[in-house]
């Protein structure tokens, strides 16, 4: 899923200055881009604390849903500098909130393979960044910059579905193991 949500974000992020200039009719978007960065910093502080208190899969589901909605409405509501600043702050936060819970989610699935899982996750992240930028660049041949969000949302939605399916499968496997454990206990009694 990390590959897909990074594709989803980076379909649009490399071209966000173009979107902001077009939507807001301004030439200097640096303050607005700083809002995105501030959102990432705030999210990193919050994410660790939230991950210590709540289940990582729940957080990934919530943050992916949040990212999906924010990215979907970002081009629509970014019509003033203040709305642009708020949306970029929220977009940066929703994106960065995913990193720590995703790592914890992977570690709970297969703790015995922690090093490999985290390395693969980071590789997926970087491939998603490159792939998203490439897909966004290609999409701009046929779509307006305001429509790139839709391309990214499709990728984020697929990531969300994968997390939901793995949650369901892991829950089913855990339930089956618990049932087998109860049967074994009954046999020994």
Tab-separated table of C-alpha atoms in Angstrom, residues 166-177:
chain	number	residue	atom	x	y	z
A	166	UNK	CA	-5.260	-7.585	4.631
A	167	UNK	CA	-6.998	-6.521	7.830
A	168	UNK	CA	-9.854	-8.866	7.025
A	169	UNK	CA	-7.507	-11.733	6.116
A	170	UNK	CA	-5.362	-11.240	9.229
A	171	UNK	CA	-8.493	-11.097	11.371
A	172	UNK	CA	-9.769	-14.300	9.797
A	173	UNK	CA	-6.415	-16.051	10.330
A	174	UNK	CA	-6.254	-14.872	13.952
A	175	UNK	CA	-9.813	-16.112	14.569
A	176	UNK	CA	-8.955	-19.526	13.069
A	177	UNK	CA	-5.813	-19.796	15.210
